[in-house]
Amino acid sequence: MPTTYEPAEVPAWPAYAFVVTDDDRVTVSGPLLPASEHPDRASAIDAVASAAAGLGRPVRAQATEPDGAVWLLVISPDGAVGELAGGGQRGKAPKKRGAPARAAGSPAPAAPSTGPGPGAGAGTVPTPRPAPAPVPEPAPVAAGTPAPEPTPAPEPEPEPAPAAGLPAPAAEPAPAPATAPAPAPAAESAVTPGSLADAVSHLNAHAAAGRVDHALALAARLDDQTANALGLSHPDALRIREARARITSLAGDVSGAVRLYRDVAERWHYQGADEQAEAVADCAHALWLEIPDLETAILAGVAVVRMRNQIPGESGSAFTAVVEHQARLEAARDAAARAERAMTPH
């Protein structure tokens, strides 16, 4: 029997999406994990389990079957599959237009019995079965008269099934009414300071172990997801982008790191967070001074001069320093160009 987890036991972030096709292949997407297609359920679960192992705790997952049934699961670092309490089978997306829909406030119609998806035989990890639900009567009928079959009637357009390859929204324990609007793609409540701290620790662990390119790819993905969920200038999004800048520098792209730090510093400045803005601006400034190539340093210097024009440092000393350094770089470049021309035969 699968383990059942209370929602409070498993943070809402990160949450992964499994989309099962008719041939039992599974597309997986979610934070800290590149989107990928797997030949079977067991392989897909292993991929999410590896992400859970990096965090050292279980993570949430939403599985969508070919018939539209949605399961709210919990994947442990060892690959064990559990259920989110109250999650089970959240419902089926309608397969065609004009299917009967439940009116707001009325009892839900009975769902047919659904087993694990196709191909869940030996050697695979089956999807847990939901507990059987009571079958409510759709409407009172005369004694002794069998309940009529529901007749299709004009209803609002059904919500579309989740699209393959897109991260699923954080699942709540209770299902939403059929007439509720489609959920937005990740809300601020799905990303908490604790979960972001876990993600940054995960990135730093990859970088410390020498997997800098992998850490950089994950950092870029996490930066995009957090910015899309919370907004480019949200404090938590800025902290993730600062971590991305640091890993970008470790990967050898110092100029790219300078531009990322500059973006973070300016966004803190626009919010009136002077202390944070100054600290990040100092990081960008110090990295810029380490760029050995003249042309690269001059191009990055344009961003640093712009940043220091807004965050000038105490008494404007930092702005003055970057303007003078940029002038020296440009003078050195021009001198090198003159020397090269002088040595070129006419």
Coordinates of C-alpha atoms in Angstrom, one line a residue:
M1 CA 0.0 0.0 0.0
P2 CA 1.5 3.4 -1.0
T3 CA 2.5 5.8 1.7
T4 CA 0.2 8.8 2.2
Y5 CA 1.7 12.2 2.9
E6 CA 0.0 15.2 4.4
P7 CA 0.4 18.3 2.3
A8 CA 2.4 20.0 5.2
E9 CA 5.0 17.2 5.1
V10 CA 6.0 17.8 1.4
P11 CA 6.9 21.4 0.4
A12 CA 4.9 22.6 -2.6
W13 CA 8.1 23.4 -4.4
P14 CA 9.6 21.8 -6.5
A15 CA 6.6 20.0 -8.2
Y16 CA 7.1 17.8 -11.2
A17 CA 4.8 16.9 -14.1
F18 CA 4.4 13.4 -15.6
V19 CA 2.5 13.2 -18.9
V20 CA 1.8 9.6 -19.9
T21 CA 1.1 8.9 -23.6
D22 CA -1.0 6.1 -25.1
D23 CA 2.1 4.0 -25.7
D24 CA 3.1 4.4 -22.0
R25 CA 6.0 6.8 -22.7
V26 CA 6.3 9.5 -20.1
T27 CA 7.4 13.1 -20.5
V28 CA 8.8 14.6 -17.3
S29 CA 9.3 18.3 -16.6
G30 CA 10.0 20.5 -13.5
P31 CA 12.6 22.5 -11.6
L32 CA 16.2 21.3 -11.3
L33 CA 15.5 18.8 -14.0
P34 CA 15.7 19.2 -17.8
A35 CA 12.5 18.3 -19.6
S36 CA 12.8 14.8 -21.0
E37 CA 10.9 11.8 -22.4
H38 CA 11.2 8.4 -20.9
P39 CA 10.3 4.9 -22.3
D40 CA 8.3 3.9 -19.2
R41 CA 7.0 5.0 -15.8
A42 CA 9.9 3.5 -13.8
S43 CA 12.5 5.5 -15.8
A44 CA 10.5 8.7 -15.3
I45 CA 10.2 8.1 -11.6
D46 CA 13.9 7.4 -11.3
A47 CA 14.6 10.8 -12.9
V48 CA 12.5 12.7 -10.4
A49 CA 13.9 10.6 -7.5
S50 CA 17.4 11.8 -8.4
A51 CA 16.2 15.4 -8.1
A52 CA 14.6 14.5 -4.7
A53 CA 17.9 12.9 -3.6
G54 CA 19.7 16.1 -4.4
L55 CA 17.3 17.9 -2.0
G56 CA 17.4 15.1 0.5
R57 CA 13.6 14.9 0.8
P58 CA 10.5 13.7 -1.1
V59 CA 9.0 16.0 -3.8
R60 CA 5.5 16.4 -5.3
A61 CA 4.5 15.2 -8.7
Q62 CA 1.4 15.4 -10.8
A63 CA 0.8 12.5 -13.2
T64 CA -1.7 12.9 -16.2
E65 CA -2.8 9.6 -17.8
P66 CA -3.8 9.3 -21.4
D67 CA -7.5 9.3 -20.5
G68 CA -7.1 12.6 -18.7
A69 CA -7.0 11.2 -15.1
V70 CA -4.7 13.3 -12.8
W71 CA -2.9 11.8 -9.8
L72 CA -1.1 13.8 -7.1
L73 CA 1.9 11.9 -6.0
V74 CA 5.0 12.1 -3.8
I75 CA 8.3 10.7 -5.0
S76 CA 11.0 9.8 -2.4
P77 CA 14.8 10.0 -3.0
D78 CA 14.8 6.2 -3.1
G79 CA 12.2 6.0 -5.9
A80 CA 9.3 5.1 -3.7
V81 CA 5.9 6.5 -4.9
G82 CA 3.4 7.7 -2.4
E83 CA 0.2 9.7 -2.5
L84 CA -0.6 13.2 -1.3
A85 CA -3.4 13.1 1.2
G86 CA -6.7 14.1 -0.4
G87 CA -4.8 14.0 -3.8
G88 CA -5.5 10.5 -5.3
Q89 CA -7.2 10.8 -8.6
R90 CA -8.0 14.5 -9.0
G91 CA -10.3 13.9 -11.9
K92 CA -10.3 13.4 -15.7
A93 CA -10.1 16.1 -18.3
P94 CA -13.0 15.8 -20.8
K95 CA -12.0 14.0 -24.0
K96 CA -14.4 15.9 -26.3
R97 CA -16.5 19.1 -26.4
G98 CA -20.0 18.9 -25.1
A99 CA -19.3 16.4 -22.4
P100 CA -21.6 16.8 -19.3
A101 CA -20.2 19.1 -16.7
R102 CA -21.2 19.4 -13.1
A103 CA -23.0 22.6 -12.1
A104 CA -21.5 24.6 -9.2
G105 CA -22.6 23.3 -5.8
S106 CA -24.0 20.0 -7.2
P107 CA -22.6 16.6 -6.2
A108 CA -19.9 15.2 -8.5
P109 CA -21.0 12.3 -10.8
A110 CA -19.5 8.9 -10.3
A111 CA -16.1 8.2 -12.0
P112 CA -15.5 4.8 -13.5
S113 CA -13.0 2.6 -11.8
T114 CA -9.5 3.4 -13.0
G115 CA -6.5 1.2 -12.5
P116 CA -2.8 2.0 -13.1
G117 CA -2.2 3.2 -16.6
P118 CA -1.4 1.0 -19.5
G119 CA 1.9 -0.9 -19.3
A120 CA 2.0 -1.0 -15.5
G121 CA 2.9 -4.6 -15.3
A122 CA 5.9 -6.4 -13.9
G123 CA 9.1 -4.4 -13.8
T124 CA 7.3 -1.0 -13.7
V125 CA 6.1 1.2 -10.8
P126 CA 2.3 1.3 -11.0
T127 CA 0.4 4.4 -10.3
P128 CA -1.4 4.1 -6.9
R129 CA -5.2 3.4 -7.1
P130 CA -7.5 6.0 -5.5
A131 CA -9.9 5.0 -2.7
P132 CA -13.3 4.2 -4.1
A133 CA -15.7 7.1 -3.8
P134 CA -19.4 6.9 -3.1
V135 CA -21.7 7.3 -6.1
P136 CA -24.1 10.2 -5.5
E137 CA -27.5 10.2 -7.1
P138 CA -27.7 13.0 -9.7
A139 CA -31.4 14.0 -8.8
P140 CA -34.4 12.6 -6.9
V141 CA -36.5 10.1 -8.9
A142 CA -39.8 8.5 -8.3
A143 CA -39.8 5.4 -6.2
G144 CA -39.1 2.3 -8.2
T145 CA -38.0 4.2 -11.2
P146 CA -34.4 3.7 -12.3
A147 CA -32.2 6.7 -12.5
P148 CA -32.0 8.0 -16.1
E149 CA -28.6 8.2 -17.9
P150 CA -27.2 11.8 -17.9
T151 CA -28.1 13.6 -21.1
P152 CA -25.5 15.9 -22.7
A153 CA -26.6 19.5 -22.4
P154 CA -25.0 22.8 -23.5
E155 CA -22.4 23.6 -21.0
P156 CA -19.4 25.9 -20.9
E157 CA -16.3 24.7 -22.8
P158 CA -14.4 22.1 -20.7
E159 CA -11.0 23.0 -19.5
P160 CA -8.2 21.6 -21.7
A161 CA -6.0 18.8 -20.4
P162 CA -2.5 19.8 -19.1
A163 CA -0.1 20.4 -22.0
A164 CA 2.8 17.9 -22.3
G165 CA 6.2 19.2 -21.2
L166 CA 4.9 22.2 -19.1
P167 CA 5.5 22.2 -15.3
A168 CA 2.2 21.5 -13.4
P169 CA 0.9 24.0 -10.9
A170 CA 1.3 23.2 -7.3
A171 CA -1.5 20.8 -6.3
E172 CA -3.8 21.6 -3.4
P173 CA -5.4 18.8 -1.4
A174 CA -8.9 19.5 -2.5
P175 CA -10.1 19.4 -6.1
A176 CA -11.3 22.6 -7.7
P177 CA -14.9 22.9 -8.9
A178 CA -15.5 22.0 -12.5
T179 CA -16.5 25.6 -13.3
A180 CA -13.3 27.1 -11.7
P181 CA -10.9 28.9 -14.1
A182 CA -7.8 27.0 -15.3
P183 CA -5.0 27.3 -12.7
A184 CA -2.2 29.7 -13.3
P185 CA 1.3 28.1 -14.0
A186 CA 3.0 28.4 -10.6
A187 CA 2.0 30.9 -8.0
E188 CA 4.0 32.7 -5.4
S189 CA 2.7 30.4 -2.7
A190 CA 4.4 27.5 -4.5
V191 CA 7.9 29.0 -4.0
T192 CA 8.9 29.6 -0.5
P193 CA 12.2 31.1 0.9
G194 CA 13.0 27.6 2.4
S195 CA 12.5 25.9 -0.9
L196 CA 14.6 28.5 -2.7
A197 CA 17.4 28.1 -0.1
D198 CA 17.3 24.3 -0.8
A199 CA 17.6 25.0 -4.6
V200 CA 20.6 27.3 -4.1
S201 CA 22.3 24.7 -1.9
H202 CA 21.6 22.1 -4.6
L203 CA 23.2 24.3 -7.2
N204 CA 26.2 25.1 -5.0
A205 CA 26.7 21.4 -4.3
H206 CA 26.9 20.6 -8.1
A207 CA 29.4 23.5 -8.6
A208 CA 31.5 22.4 -5.6
A209 CA 31.6 18.8 -7.0
G210 CA 33.0 20.1 -10.3
R211 CA 29.7 19.8 -12.2
V212 CA 29.8 23.5 -13.1
D213 CA 28.2 23.1 -16.5
H214 CA 25.3 21.1 -15.0
A215 CA 24.9 23.6 -12.2
L216 CA 24.8 26.4 -14.8
A217 CA 22.1 24.8 -16.9
L218 CA 20.0 24.2 -13.8
A219 CA 20.6 27.7 -12.5
A220 CA 19.4 29.2 -15.8
R221 CA 16.3 27.1 -15.8
L222 CA 15.5 27.9 -12.2
D223 CA 16.1 31.6 -12.8
D224 CA 13.6 31.6 -15.7
Q225 CA 11.0 29.6 -13.7
T226 CA 11.2 31.8 -10.6
A227 CA 11.0 35.0 -12.7
N228 CA 8.0 33.7 -14.6
A229 CA 6.3 32.6 -11.3
L230 CA 7.1 35.7 -9.2
G231 CA 8.2 38.4 -11.5
L232 CA 11.7 39.5 -12.6
S233 CA 12.2 41.9 -9.7
H234 CA 10.7 39.8 -6.9
P235 CA 13.3 39.5 -4.1
D236 CA 13.4 35.7 -4.3
A237 CA 13.8 35.9 -8.1
L238 CA 16.7 38.3 -7.6
R239 CA 18.4 35.9 -5.1
I240 CA 18.2 33.1 -7.6
R241 CA 19.6 35.3 -10.4
E242 CA 22.5 36.3 -8.1
A243 CA 23.3 32.6 -7.5
R244 CA 23.2 32.1 -11.3
A245 CA 25.6 35.0 -11.7
R246 CA 28.1 33.4 -9.3
I247 CA 27.9 30.0 -11.1
T248 CA 28.2 31.8 -14.5
S249 CA 31.5 33.3 -13.2
L250 CA 32.7 29.8 -12.1
A251 CA 31.9 28.5 -15.5
G252 CA 34.3 31.0 -17.0
D253 CA 31.8 33.5 -18.5
V254 CA 33.0 36.5 -16.4
S255 CA 31.4 39.0 -18.8
G256 CA 28.0 37.2 -18.6
A257 CA 28.3 37.1 -14.8
V258 CA 29.0 40.9 -14.7
R259 CA 25.8 41.6 -16.7
L260 CA 23.7 39.3 -14.5
Y261 CA 25.1 41.0 -11.3
R262 CA 24.4 44.4 -12.9
D263 CA 20.8 43.4 -13.6
V264 CA 20.3 42.3 -10.0
A265 CA 21.9 45.4 -8.5
E266 CA 19.8 47.8 -10.6
R267 CA 16.6 46.0 -9.7
W268 CA 17.4 46.1 -6.0
H269 CA 18.2 49.8 -6.5
Y270 CA 14.8 50.5 -8.1
Q271 CA 13.1 48.9 -5.1
G272 CA 15.0 51.2 -2.7
A273 CA 17.0 48.3 -1.2
D274 CA 20.3 50.3 -1.1
E275 CA 22.3 47.8 1.0
Q276 CA 21.5 44.9 -1.3
A277 CA 22.1 47.0 -4.4
E278 CA 25.5 48.1 -3.2
A279 CA 26.6 44.6 -2.3
V280 CA 25.7 43.1 -5.7
A281 CA 27.1 46.1 -7.5
D282 CA 30.5 45.5 -5.7
C283 CA 30.4 41.9 -7.0
A284 CA 29.9 43.1 -10.6
H285 CA 32.6 45.8 -10.2
A286 CA 35.2 43.4 -8.8
L287 CA 34.6 40.8 -11.5
W288 CA 34.9 43.4 -14.3
L289 CA 38.3 44.4 -13.0
E290 CA 39.5 40.8 -13.5
I291 CA 38.6 40.5 -17.2
P292 CA 42.0 40.3 -19.0
D293 CA 40.8 40.7 -22.6
L294 CA 40.6 44.4 -23.6
E295 CA 37.6 44.2 -25.9
T296 CA 35.7 42.0 -23.6
A297 CA 36.4 44.3 -20.6
I298 CA 35.4 47.4 -22.6
L299 CA 32.1 45.8 -23.6
A300 CA 31.3 44.7 -20.0
G301 CA 32.5 48.1 -18.8
V302 CA 29.5 49.8 -20.6
A303 CA 27.2 47.8 -18.3
V304 CA 29.3 48.6 -15.2
V305 CA 29.4 52.4 -15.9
R306 CA 25.6 52.4 -16.4
M307 CA 25.2 50.5 -13.1
R308 CA 27.5 52.8 -11.2
N309 CA 25.8 55.9 -12.6
Q310 CA 22.8 54.7 -10.6
I311 CA 24.6 53.1 -7.7
P312 CA 27.7 55.4 -7.4
G313 CA 29.0 54.3 -4.0
E314 CA 30.0 56.5 -1.1
S315 CA 30.4 60.1 -2.3
G316 CA 30.4 58.8 -5.9
S317 CA 33.8 57.2 -5.5
A318 CA 32.8 53.9 -7.2
F319 CA 31.3 55.7 -10.2
T320 CA 34.5 57.8 -10.6
A321 CA 36.7 54.7 -10.4
V322 CA 34.8 52.8 -13.1
V323 CA 34.8 55.8 -15.5
E324 CA 38.5 56.2 -15.1
H325 CA 39.2 52.4 -15.6
Q326 CA 37.0 52.3 -18.7
A327 CA 38.9 55.3 -20.1
R328 CA 42.2 53.5 -19.4
L329 CA 40.9 50.4 -21.2
E330 CA 39.8 52.3 -24.2
A331 CA 43.1 54.2 -24.3
A332 CA 45.0 50.9 -24.2
R333 CA 42.9 49.5 -27.1
D334 CA 43.4 52.6 -29.2
A335 CA 47.2 52.6 -28.5
A336 CA 47.4 48.9 -29.6
A337 CA 45.4 49.7 -32.8
R338 CA 47.8 52.5 -33.6
A339 CA 50.8 50.3 -33.0
E340 CA 49.4 47.6 -35.2
R341 CA 48.7 50.1 -38.0
A342 CA 52.3 51.5 -37.7
M343 CA 53.7 48.0 -38.2
T344 CA 51.5 47.2 -41.2
P345 CA 53.4 48.0 -44.5
H346 CA 51.6 50.5 -46.7

